[in-house]
mmCIF file of C-alpha atoms in Angstrom:
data_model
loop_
_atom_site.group_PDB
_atom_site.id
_atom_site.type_symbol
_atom_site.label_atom_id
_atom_site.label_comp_id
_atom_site.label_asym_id
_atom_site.label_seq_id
_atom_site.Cartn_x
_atom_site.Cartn_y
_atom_site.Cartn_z
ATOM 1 C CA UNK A 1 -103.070 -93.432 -51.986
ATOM 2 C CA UNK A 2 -99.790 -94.779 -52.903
ATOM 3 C CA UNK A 3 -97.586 -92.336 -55.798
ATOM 4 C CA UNK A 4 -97.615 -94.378 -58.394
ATOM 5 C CA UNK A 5 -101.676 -94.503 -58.357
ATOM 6 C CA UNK A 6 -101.739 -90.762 -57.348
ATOM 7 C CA UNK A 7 -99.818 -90.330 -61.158
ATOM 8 C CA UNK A 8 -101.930 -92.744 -62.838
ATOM 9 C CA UNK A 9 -105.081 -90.792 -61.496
ATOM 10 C CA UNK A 10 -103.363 -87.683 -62.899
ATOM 11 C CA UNK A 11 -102.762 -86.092 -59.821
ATOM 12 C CA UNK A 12 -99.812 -84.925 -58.961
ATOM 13 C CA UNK A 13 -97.668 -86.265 -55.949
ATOM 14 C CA UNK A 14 -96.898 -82.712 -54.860
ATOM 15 C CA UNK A 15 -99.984 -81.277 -54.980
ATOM 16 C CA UNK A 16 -101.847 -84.358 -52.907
ATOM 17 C CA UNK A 17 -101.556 -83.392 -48.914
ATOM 18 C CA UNK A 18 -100.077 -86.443 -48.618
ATOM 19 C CA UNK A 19 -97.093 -85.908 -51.275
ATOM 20 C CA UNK A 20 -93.434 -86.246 -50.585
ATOM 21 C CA UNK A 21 -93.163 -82.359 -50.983
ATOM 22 C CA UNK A 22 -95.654 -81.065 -48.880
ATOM 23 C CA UNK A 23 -93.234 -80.159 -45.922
ATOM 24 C CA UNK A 24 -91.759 -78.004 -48.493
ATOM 25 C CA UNK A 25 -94.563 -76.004 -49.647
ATOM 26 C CA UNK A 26 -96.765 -75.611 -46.163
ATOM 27 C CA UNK A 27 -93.631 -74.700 -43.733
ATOM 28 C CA UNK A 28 -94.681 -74.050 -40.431
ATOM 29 C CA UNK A 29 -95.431 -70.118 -39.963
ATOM 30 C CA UNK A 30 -93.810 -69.830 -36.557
ATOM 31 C CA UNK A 31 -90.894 -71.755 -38.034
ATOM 32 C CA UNK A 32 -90.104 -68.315 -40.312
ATOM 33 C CA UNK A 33 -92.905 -65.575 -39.877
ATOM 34 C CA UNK A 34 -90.646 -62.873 -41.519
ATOM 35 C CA UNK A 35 -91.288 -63.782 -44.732
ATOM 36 C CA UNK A 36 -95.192 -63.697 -44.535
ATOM 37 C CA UNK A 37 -94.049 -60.297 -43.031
ATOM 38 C CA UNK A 38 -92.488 -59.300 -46.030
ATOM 39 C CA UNK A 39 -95.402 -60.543 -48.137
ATOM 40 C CA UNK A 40 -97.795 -58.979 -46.573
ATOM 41 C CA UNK A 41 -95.902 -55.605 -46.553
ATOM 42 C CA UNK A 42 -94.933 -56.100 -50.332
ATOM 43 C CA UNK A 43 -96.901 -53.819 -52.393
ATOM 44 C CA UNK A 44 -99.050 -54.568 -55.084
ATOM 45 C CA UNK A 45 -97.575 -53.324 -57.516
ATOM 46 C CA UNK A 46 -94.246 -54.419 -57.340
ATOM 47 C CA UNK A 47 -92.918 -52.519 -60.753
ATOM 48 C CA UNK A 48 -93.595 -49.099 -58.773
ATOM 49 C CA UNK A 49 -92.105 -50.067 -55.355
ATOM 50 C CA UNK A 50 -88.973 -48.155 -54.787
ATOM 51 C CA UNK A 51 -87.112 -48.880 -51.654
ATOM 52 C CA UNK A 52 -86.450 -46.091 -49.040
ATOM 53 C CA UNK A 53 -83.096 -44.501 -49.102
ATOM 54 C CA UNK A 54 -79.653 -45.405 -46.954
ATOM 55 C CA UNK A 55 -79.173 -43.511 -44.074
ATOM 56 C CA UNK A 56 -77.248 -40.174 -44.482
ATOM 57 C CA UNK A 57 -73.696 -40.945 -43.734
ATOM 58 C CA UNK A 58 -72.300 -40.046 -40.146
ATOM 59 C CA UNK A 59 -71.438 -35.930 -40.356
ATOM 60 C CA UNK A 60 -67.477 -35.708 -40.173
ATOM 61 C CA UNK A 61 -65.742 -35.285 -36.943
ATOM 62 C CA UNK A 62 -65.492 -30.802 -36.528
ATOM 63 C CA UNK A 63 -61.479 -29.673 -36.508
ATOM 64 C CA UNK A 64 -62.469 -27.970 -33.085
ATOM 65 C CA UNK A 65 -63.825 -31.441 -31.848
ATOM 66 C CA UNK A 66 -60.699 -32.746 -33.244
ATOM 67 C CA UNK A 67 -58.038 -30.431 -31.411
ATOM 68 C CA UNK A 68 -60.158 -30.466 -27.955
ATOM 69 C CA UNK A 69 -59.759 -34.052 -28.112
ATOM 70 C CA UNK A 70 -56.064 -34.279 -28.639
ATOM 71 C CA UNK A 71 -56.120 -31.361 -25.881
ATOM 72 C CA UNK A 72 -57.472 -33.369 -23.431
ATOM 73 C CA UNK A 73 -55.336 -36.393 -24.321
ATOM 74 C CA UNK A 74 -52.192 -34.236 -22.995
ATOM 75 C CA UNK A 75 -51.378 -35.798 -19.469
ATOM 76 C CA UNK A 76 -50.004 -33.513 -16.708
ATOM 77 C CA UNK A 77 -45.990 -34.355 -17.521
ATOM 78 C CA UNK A 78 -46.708 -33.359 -21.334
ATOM 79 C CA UNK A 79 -47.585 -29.923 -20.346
ATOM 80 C CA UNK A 80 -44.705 -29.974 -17.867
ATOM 81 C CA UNK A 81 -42.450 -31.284 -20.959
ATOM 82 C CA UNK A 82 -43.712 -28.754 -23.614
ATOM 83 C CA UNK A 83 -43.247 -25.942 -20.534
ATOM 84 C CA UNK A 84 -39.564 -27.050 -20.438
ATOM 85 C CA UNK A 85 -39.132 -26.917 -24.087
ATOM 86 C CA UNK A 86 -40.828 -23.381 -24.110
ATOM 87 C CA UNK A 87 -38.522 -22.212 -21.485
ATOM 88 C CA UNK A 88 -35.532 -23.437 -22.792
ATOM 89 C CA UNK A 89 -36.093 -22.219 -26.145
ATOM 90 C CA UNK A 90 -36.857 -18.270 -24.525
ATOM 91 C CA UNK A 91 -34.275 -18.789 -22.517
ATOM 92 C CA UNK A 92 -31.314 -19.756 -25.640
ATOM 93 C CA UNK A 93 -33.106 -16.346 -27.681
ATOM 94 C CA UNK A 94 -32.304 -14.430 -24.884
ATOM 95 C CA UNK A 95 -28.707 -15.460 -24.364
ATOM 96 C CA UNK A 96 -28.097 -14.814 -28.187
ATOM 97 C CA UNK A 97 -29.753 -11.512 -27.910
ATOM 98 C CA UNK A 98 -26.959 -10.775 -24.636
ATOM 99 C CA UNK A 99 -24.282 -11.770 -26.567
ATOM 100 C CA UNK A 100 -25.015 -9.645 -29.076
ATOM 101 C CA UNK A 101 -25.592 -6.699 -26.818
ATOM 102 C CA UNK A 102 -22.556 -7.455 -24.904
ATOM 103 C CA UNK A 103 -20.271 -6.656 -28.365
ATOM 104 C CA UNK A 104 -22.071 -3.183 -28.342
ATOM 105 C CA UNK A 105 -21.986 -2.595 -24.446
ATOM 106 C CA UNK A 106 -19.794 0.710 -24.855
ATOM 107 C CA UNK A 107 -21.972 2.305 -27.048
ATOM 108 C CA UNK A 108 -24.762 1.175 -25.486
ATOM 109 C CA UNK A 109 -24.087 2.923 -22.337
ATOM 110 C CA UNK A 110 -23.130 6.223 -24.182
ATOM 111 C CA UNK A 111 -27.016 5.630 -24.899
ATOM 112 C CA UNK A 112 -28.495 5.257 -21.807
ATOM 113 C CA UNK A 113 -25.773 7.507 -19.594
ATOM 114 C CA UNK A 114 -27.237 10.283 -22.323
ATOM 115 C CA UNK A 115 -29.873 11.824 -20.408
ATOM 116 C CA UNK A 116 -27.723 11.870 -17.700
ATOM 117 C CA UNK A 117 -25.320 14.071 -18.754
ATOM 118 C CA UNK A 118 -28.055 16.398 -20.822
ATOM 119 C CA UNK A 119 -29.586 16.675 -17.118
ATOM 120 C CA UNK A 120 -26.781 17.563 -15.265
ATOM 121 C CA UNK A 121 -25.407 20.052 -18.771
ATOM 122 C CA UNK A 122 -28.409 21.462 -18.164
ATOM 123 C CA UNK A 123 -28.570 22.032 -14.458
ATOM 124 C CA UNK A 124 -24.859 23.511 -14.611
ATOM 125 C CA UNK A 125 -23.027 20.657 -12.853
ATOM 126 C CA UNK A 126 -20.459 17.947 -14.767
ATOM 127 C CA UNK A 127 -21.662 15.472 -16.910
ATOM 128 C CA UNK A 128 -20.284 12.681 -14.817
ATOM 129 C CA UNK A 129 -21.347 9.632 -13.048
ATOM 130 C CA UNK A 130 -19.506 8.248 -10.187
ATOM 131 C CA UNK A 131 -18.409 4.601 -9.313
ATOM 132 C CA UNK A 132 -18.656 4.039 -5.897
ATOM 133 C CA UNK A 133 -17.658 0.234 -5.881
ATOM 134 C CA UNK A 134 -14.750 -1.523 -7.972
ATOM 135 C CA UNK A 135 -17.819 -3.728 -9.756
ATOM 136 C CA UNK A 136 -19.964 -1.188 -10.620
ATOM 137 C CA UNK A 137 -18.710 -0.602 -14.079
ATOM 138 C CA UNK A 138 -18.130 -4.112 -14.698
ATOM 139 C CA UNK A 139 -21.608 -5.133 -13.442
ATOM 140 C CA UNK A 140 -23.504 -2.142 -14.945
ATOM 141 C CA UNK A 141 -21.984 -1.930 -18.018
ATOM 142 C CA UNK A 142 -20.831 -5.283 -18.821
ATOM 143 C CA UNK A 143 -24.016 -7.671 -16.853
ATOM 144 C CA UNK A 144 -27.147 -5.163 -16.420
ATOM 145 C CA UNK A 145 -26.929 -3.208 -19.780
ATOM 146 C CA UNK A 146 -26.864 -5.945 -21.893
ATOM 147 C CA UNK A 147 -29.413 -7.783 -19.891
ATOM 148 C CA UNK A 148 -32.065 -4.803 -20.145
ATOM 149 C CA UNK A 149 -31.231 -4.370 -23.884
ATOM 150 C CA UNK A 150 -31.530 -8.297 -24.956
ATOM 151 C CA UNK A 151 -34.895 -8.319 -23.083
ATOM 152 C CA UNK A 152 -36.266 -5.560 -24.916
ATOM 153 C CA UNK A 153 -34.497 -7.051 -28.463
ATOM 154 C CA UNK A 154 -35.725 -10.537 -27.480
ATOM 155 C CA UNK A 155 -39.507 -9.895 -26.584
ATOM 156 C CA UNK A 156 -40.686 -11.170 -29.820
ATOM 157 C CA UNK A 157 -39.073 -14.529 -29.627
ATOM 158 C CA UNK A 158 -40.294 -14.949 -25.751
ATOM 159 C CA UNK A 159 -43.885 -13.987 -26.655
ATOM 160 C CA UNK A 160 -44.117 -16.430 -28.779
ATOM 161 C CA UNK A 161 -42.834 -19.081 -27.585
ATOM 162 C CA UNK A 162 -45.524 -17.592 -24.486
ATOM 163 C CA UNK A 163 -48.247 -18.136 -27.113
ATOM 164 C CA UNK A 164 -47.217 -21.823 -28.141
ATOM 165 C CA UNK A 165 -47.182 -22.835 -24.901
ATOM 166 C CA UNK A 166 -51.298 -21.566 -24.684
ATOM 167 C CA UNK A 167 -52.120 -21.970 -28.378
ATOM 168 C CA UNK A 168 -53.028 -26.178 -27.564
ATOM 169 C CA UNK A 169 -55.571 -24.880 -25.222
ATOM 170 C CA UNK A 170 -57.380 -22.492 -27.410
ATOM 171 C CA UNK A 171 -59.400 -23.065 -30.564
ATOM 172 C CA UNK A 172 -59.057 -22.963 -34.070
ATOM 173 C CA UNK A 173 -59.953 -19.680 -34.612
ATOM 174 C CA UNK A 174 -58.388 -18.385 -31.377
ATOM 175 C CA UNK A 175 -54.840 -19.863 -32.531
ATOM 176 C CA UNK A 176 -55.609 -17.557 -35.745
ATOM 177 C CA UNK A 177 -54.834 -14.500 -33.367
ATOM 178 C CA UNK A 178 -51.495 -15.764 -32.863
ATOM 179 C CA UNK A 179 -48.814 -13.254 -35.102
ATOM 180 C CA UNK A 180 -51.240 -10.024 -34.469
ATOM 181 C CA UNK A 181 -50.768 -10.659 -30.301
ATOM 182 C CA UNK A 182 -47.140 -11.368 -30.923
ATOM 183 C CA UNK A 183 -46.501 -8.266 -32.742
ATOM 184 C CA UNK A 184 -48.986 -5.737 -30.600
ATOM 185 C CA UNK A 185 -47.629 -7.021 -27.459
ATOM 186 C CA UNK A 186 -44.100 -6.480 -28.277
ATOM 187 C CA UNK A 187 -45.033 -3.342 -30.112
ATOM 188 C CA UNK A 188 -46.493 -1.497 -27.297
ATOM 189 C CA UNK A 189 -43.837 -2.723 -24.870
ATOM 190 C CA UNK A 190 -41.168 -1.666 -27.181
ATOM 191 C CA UNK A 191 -43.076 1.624 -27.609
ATOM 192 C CA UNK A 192 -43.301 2.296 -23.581
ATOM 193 C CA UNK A 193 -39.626 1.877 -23.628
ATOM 194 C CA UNK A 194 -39.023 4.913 -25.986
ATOM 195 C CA UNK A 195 -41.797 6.969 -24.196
ATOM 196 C CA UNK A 196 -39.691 6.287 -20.889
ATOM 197 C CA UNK A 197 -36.480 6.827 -22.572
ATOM 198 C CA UNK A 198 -36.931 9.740 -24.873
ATOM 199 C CA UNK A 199 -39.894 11.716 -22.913
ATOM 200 C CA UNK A 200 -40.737 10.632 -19.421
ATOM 201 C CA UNK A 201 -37.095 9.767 -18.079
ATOM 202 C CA UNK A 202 -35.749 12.413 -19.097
ATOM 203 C CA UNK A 203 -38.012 15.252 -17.352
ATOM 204 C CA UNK A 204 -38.118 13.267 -14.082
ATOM 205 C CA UNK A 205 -34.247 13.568 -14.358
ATOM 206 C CA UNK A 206 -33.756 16.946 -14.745
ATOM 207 C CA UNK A 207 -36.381 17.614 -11.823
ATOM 208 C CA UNK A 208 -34.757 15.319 -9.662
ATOM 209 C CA UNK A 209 -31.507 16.929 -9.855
ATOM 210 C CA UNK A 210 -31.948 20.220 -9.974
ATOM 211 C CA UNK A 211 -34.246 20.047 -6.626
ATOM 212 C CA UNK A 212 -31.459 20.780 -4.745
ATOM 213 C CA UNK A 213 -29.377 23.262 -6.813
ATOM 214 C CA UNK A 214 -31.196 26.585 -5.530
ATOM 215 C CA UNK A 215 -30.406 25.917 -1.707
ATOM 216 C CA UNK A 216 -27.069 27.756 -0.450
ATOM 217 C CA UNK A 217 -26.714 29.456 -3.397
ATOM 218 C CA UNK A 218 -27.290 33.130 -1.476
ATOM 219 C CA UNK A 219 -23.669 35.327 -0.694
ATOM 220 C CA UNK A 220 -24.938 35.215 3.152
ATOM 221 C CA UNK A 221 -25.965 31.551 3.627
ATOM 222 C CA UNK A 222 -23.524 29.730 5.427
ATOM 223 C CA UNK A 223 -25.250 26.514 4.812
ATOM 224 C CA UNK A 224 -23.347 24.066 1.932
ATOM 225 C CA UNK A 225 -24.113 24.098 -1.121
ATOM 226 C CA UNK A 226 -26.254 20.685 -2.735
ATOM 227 C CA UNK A 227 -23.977 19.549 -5.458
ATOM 228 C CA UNK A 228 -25.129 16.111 -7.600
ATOM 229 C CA UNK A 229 -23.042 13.378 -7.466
ATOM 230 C CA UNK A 230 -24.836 10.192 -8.853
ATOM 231 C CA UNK A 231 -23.182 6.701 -8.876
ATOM 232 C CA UNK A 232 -23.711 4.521 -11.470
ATOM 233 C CA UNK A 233 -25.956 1.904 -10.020
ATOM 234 C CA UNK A 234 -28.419 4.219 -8.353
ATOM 235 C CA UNK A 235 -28.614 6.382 -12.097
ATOM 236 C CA UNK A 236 -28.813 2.228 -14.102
ATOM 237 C CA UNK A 237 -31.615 1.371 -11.203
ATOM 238 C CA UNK A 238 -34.031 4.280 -11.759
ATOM 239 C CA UNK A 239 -33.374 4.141 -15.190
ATOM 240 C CA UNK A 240 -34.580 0.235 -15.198
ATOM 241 C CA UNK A 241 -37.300 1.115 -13.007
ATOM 242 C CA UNK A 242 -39.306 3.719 -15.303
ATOM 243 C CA UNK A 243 -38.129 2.027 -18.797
ATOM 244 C CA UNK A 244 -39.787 -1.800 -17.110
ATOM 245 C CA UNK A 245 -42.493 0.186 -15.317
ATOM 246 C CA UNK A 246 -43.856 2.282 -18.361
ATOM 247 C CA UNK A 247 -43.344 -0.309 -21.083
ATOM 248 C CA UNK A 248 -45.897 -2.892 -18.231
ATOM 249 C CA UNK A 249 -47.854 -0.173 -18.272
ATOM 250 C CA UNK A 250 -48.386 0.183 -22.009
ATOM 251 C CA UNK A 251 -49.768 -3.874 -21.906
ATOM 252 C CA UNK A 252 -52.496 -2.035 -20.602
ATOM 253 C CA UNK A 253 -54.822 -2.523 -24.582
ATOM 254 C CA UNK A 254 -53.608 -6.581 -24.594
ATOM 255 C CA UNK A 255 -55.032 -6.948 -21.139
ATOM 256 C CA UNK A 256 -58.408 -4.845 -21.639
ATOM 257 C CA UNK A 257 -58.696 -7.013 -24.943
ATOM 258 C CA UNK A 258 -58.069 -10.638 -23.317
ATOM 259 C CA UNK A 259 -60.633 -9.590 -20.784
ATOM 260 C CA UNK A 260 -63.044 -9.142 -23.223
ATOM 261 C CA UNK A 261 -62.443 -12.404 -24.994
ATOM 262 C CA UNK A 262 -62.239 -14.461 -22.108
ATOM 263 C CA UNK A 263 -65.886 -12.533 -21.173
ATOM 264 C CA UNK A 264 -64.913 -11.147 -17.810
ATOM 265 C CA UNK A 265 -65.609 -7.833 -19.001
ATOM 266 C CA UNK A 266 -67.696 -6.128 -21.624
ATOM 267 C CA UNK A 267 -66.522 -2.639 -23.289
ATOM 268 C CA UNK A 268 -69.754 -1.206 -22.236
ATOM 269 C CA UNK A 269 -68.841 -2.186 -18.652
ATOM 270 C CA UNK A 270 -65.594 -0.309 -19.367
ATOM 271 C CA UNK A 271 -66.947 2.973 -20.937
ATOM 272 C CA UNK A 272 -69.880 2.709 -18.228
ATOM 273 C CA UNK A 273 -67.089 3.051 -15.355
ATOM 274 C CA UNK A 274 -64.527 4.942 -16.993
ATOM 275 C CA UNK A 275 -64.275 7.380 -14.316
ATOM 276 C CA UNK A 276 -63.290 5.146 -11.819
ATOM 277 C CA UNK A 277 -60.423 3.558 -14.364
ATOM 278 C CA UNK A 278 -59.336 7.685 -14.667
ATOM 279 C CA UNK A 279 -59.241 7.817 -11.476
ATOM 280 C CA UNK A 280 -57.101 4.453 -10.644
ATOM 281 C CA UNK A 281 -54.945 5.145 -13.560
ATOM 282 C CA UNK A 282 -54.292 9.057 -12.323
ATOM 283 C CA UNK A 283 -53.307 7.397 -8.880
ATOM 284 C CA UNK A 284 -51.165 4.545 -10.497
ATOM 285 C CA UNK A 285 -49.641 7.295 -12.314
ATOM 286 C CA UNK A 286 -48.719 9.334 -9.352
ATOM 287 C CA UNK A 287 -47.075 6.234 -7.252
ATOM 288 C CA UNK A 288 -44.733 5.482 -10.736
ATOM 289 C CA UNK A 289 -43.701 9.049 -11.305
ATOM 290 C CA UNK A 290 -40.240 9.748 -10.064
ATOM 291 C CA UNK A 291 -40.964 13.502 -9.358
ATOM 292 C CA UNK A 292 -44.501 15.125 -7.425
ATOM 293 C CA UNK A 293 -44.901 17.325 -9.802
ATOM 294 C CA UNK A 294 -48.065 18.305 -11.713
ATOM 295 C CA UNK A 295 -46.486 18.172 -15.543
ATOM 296 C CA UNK A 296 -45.118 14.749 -14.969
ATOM 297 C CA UNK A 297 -47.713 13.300 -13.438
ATOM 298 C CA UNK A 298 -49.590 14.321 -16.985
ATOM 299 C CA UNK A 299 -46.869 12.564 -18.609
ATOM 300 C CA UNK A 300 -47.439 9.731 -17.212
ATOM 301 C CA UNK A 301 -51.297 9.554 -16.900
ATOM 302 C CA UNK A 302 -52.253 10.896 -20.245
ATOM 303 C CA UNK A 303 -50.760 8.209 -21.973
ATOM 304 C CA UNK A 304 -51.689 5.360 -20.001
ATOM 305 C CA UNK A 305 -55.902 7.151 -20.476
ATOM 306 C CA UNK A 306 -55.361 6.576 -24.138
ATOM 307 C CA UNK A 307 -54.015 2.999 -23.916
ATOM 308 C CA UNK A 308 -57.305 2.230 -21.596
ATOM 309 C CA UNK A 309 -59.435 3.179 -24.313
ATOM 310 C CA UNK A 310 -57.592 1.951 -26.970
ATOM 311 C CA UNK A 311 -58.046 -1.310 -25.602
ATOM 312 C CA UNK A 312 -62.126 -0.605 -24.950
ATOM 313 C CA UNK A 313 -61.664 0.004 -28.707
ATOM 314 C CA UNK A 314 -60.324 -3.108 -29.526
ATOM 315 C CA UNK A 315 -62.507 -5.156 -27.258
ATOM 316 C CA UNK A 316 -65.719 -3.646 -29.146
ATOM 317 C CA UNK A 317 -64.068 -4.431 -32.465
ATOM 318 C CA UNK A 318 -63.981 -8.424 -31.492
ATOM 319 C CA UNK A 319 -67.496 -8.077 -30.086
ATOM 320 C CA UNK A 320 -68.218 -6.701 -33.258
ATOM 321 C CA UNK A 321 -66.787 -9.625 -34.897
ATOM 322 C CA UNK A 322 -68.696 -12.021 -32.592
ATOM 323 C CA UNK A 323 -72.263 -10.626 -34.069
ATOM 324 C CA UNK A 324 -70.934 -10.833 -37.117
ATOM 325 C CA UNK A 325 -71.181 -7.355 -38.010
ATOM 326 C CA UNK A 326 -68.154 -4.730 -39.330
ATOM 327 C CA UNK A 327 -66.763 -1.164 -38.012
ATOM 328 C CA UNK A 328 -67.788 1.633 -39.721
ATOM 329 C CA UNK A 329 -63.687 2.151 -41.281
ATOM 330 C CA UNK A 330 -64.678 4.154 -44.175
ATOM 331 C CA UNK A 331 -66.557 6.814 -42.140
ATOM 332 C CA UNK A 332 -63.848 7.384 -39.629
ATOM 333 C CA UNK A 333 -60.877 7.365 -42.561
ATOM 334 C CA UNK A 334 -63.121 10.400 -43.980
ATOM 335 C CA UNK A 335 -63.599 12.237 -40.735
ATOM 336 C CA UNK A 336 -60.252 11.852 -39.668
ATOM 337 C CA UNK A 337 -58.808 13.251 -42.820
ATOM 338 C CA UNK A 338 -61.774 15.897 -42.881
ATOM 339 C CA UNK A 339 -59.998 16.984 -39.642
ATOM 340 C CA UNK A 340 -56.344 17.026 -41.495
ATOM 341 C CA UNK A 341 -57.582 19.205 -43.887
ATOM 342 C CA UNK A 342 -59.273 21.619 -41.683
ATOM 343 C CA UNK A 343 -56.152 21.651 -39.414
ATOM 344 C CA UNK A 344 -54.071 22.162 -42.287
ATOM 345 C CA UNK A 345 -56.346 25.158 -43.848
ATOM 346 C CA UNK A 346 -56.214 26.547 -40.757
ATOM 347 C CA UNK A 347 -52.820 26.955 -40.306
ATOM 348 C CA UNK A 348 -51.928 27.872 -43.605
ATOM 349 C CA UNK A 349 -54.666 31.057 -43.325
ATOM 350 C CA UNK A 350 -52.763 31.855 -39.838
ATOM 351 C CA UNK A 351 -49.213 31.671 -41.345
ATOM 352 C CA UNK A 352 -49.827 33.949 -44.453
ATOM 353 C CA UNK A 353 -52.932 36.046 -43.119
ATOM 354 C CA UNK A 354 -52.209 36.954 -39.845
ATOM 355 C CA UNK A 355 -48.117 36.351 -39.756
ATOM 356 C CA UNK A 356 -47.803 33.416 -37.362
ATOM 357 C CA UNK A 357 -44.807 30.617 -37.837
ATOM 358 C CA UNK A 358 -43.961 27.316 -37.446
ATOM 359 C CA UNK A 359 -41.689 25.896 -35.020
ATOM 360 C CA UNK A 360 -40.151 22.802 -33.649
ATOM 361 C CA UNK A 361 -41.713 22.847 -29.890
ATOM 362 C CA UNK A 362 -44.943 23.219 -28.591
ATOM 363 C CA UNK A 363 -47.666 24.891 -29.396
ATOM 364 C CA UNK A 364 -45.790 24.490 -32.918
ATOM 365 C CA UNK A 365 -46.932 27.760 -34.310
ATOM 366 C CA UNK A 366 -45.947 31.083 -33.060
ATOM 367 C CA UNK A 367 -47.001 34.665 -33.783
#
């Protein structure tokens, strides 16, 4: 029917199948079939329809994520490049250090030549050293001294520049650890130094020479008589052997504790086997000790016990701190001053009971 007699009929064009905008109204379904999808899925009641919520953002990248990353991103020459820097840097604190030491290099060698001449005082002999060599003074005094002394002065400053070099490698919370290793490693090597200097040195000097003082002492020997006479460099070389030896040796707590973080040993493991680690450490002691006797073999080995099980000690504190859990500080603060007290009672009653004194030496107390 043509449109003008469709709208003279009343009938609208677009409502006749045959109308001009029936292509509009009856699209072909395959021609868009997600919106008879969305019909069909559209609720009834379209008022109470709420649609579902976005996506949670993306969780943020973690710090440790973060510095592994920019870890691995380091190529082989950048390590070889911060290494340089590292060294160089250790290497300008201990020239400063030298020069330092090398305005003070008369007094210290009144220092170290001090147990020297206390050892031969007390063995009856002059409190002299002998140079054998032109150089020896120069080299001892002037070179070695200050050497030995700037290394001790600048172990700080290379230990941490040690630790920078690591710290890109480790994590977050690792990197945390980085003044307390600093100051305990240069703490306990600075502490062997003065156990060598002031206790174990000292005895193994005496030992050493008065071993020979007894032989052709008797009115009928005819054999000569042993008298000292130590040069210079021999005296500087022991010294520098038991100052670097004992002060390695007191590392001994750092290394038991790095073990333990690094999981290669536990500080049950340690406790379990402490016998053998007597044992080893008794031997190691024996090797280091510049005389075969019994008393400074104790010297020696007593010390370096204590510094293995310090370090168990501080291995179970940061497997402690792993599980989350705390030492027990309080209790041992209390039993340890508990035992003061006790100690102190103790020797008061003895002093002004039973008439014993104090004194400077060992035992300490005296009747």
């Amino acid at each position: 029917m043509p449109q003008d007699e469709q709208e003279k009929n009343g009938v609208p064009a677009h409502d006749h199948p045959g109308g001009v905008d029936n292509a509009a109204h009856h699209d072909n379904p395959h021609e868009n079939p997600g919106s008879e999808l969305a019909l069909a899925h559209q609720p009834a009641d379209s008022a109470s329809y709420t649609p579902p919520p976005p996506p949670p953002p993306p969780p943020p990248a973690d710090e440790e994520d973060e510095d592994d990353d920019g870890m691995l991103r380091m190529s082989f020459l950048d390590h070889l490049e911060e290494l340089r820097s590292r060294l160089i840097k250790a290497v300008v604190g201990l020239v400063v250090c030298y020069a330092g030491c090398l305005l003070f290099a008369g007094k210290l060698w009144e220092i170290v030549s001090e147990p020297a001449a206390a050892a031969l005082r007390a063995i009856g002999a002059k409190p002299d050293l002998a140079q054998l060599d032109p150089m020896d003074g120069f080299l001892v005094v002037y070179f070695k001294l200050p050497l030995l002394a700037s290394l001790f002065i600048a172990s700080p400053w290379i230990l941490w520049q040690i630790w920078s070099f690591v710290a890109p490698g480790l994590y977050k919370k690792e990197r945390k650890m980085a003044v307390p290793f600093v100051l305990s490693t240069a703490g306990l090597f600075i502490m062997g130094g003065c156990f060598a200097y002031f206790v174990a040195f000292r005895f193994g000097l005496a030992f050493l020479l008065g071993i020979g003082m007894n032989f052709g002492q008797d009115a009928g020997n005819v054999g000569a008589k042993i008298v000292p006479v130590v040069s210079i460099v021999s005296y500087f070389d022991l010294f520098v052997n038991v100052m670097l030896g004992i002060s390695a040796t007191f590392e001994l707590p750092v290394l038991i504790f790095f073990l333990t973080m690094l999981r290669v040993v536990t500080p049950g493991f340690l406790m379990e086997h402490s016998r053998y680690a007597i044992l080893g450490i008794t031997i190691l002691a024996a090797v280091i000790t510049p005389t075969p006797d019994i008393v400074n073999l104790l010297i020696f080995a007593i010390p370096m016990i204590l510094l293995y099980f310090i370090g168990v000690f501080a291995g179970y504190l940061l497997v402690l701190s792993r599980e989350g859990k705390k030492f027990p500080w309080h209790i041992v603060l209390i039993s340890f001053f508990a035992i003061l007290m006790i100690a102190g009672t103790a020797a008061y009653v003895m002093v002004d009971k039973y008439g014993y004194r104090l004194i400077n030496a060992w035992p300490y107390i005296t009747k």
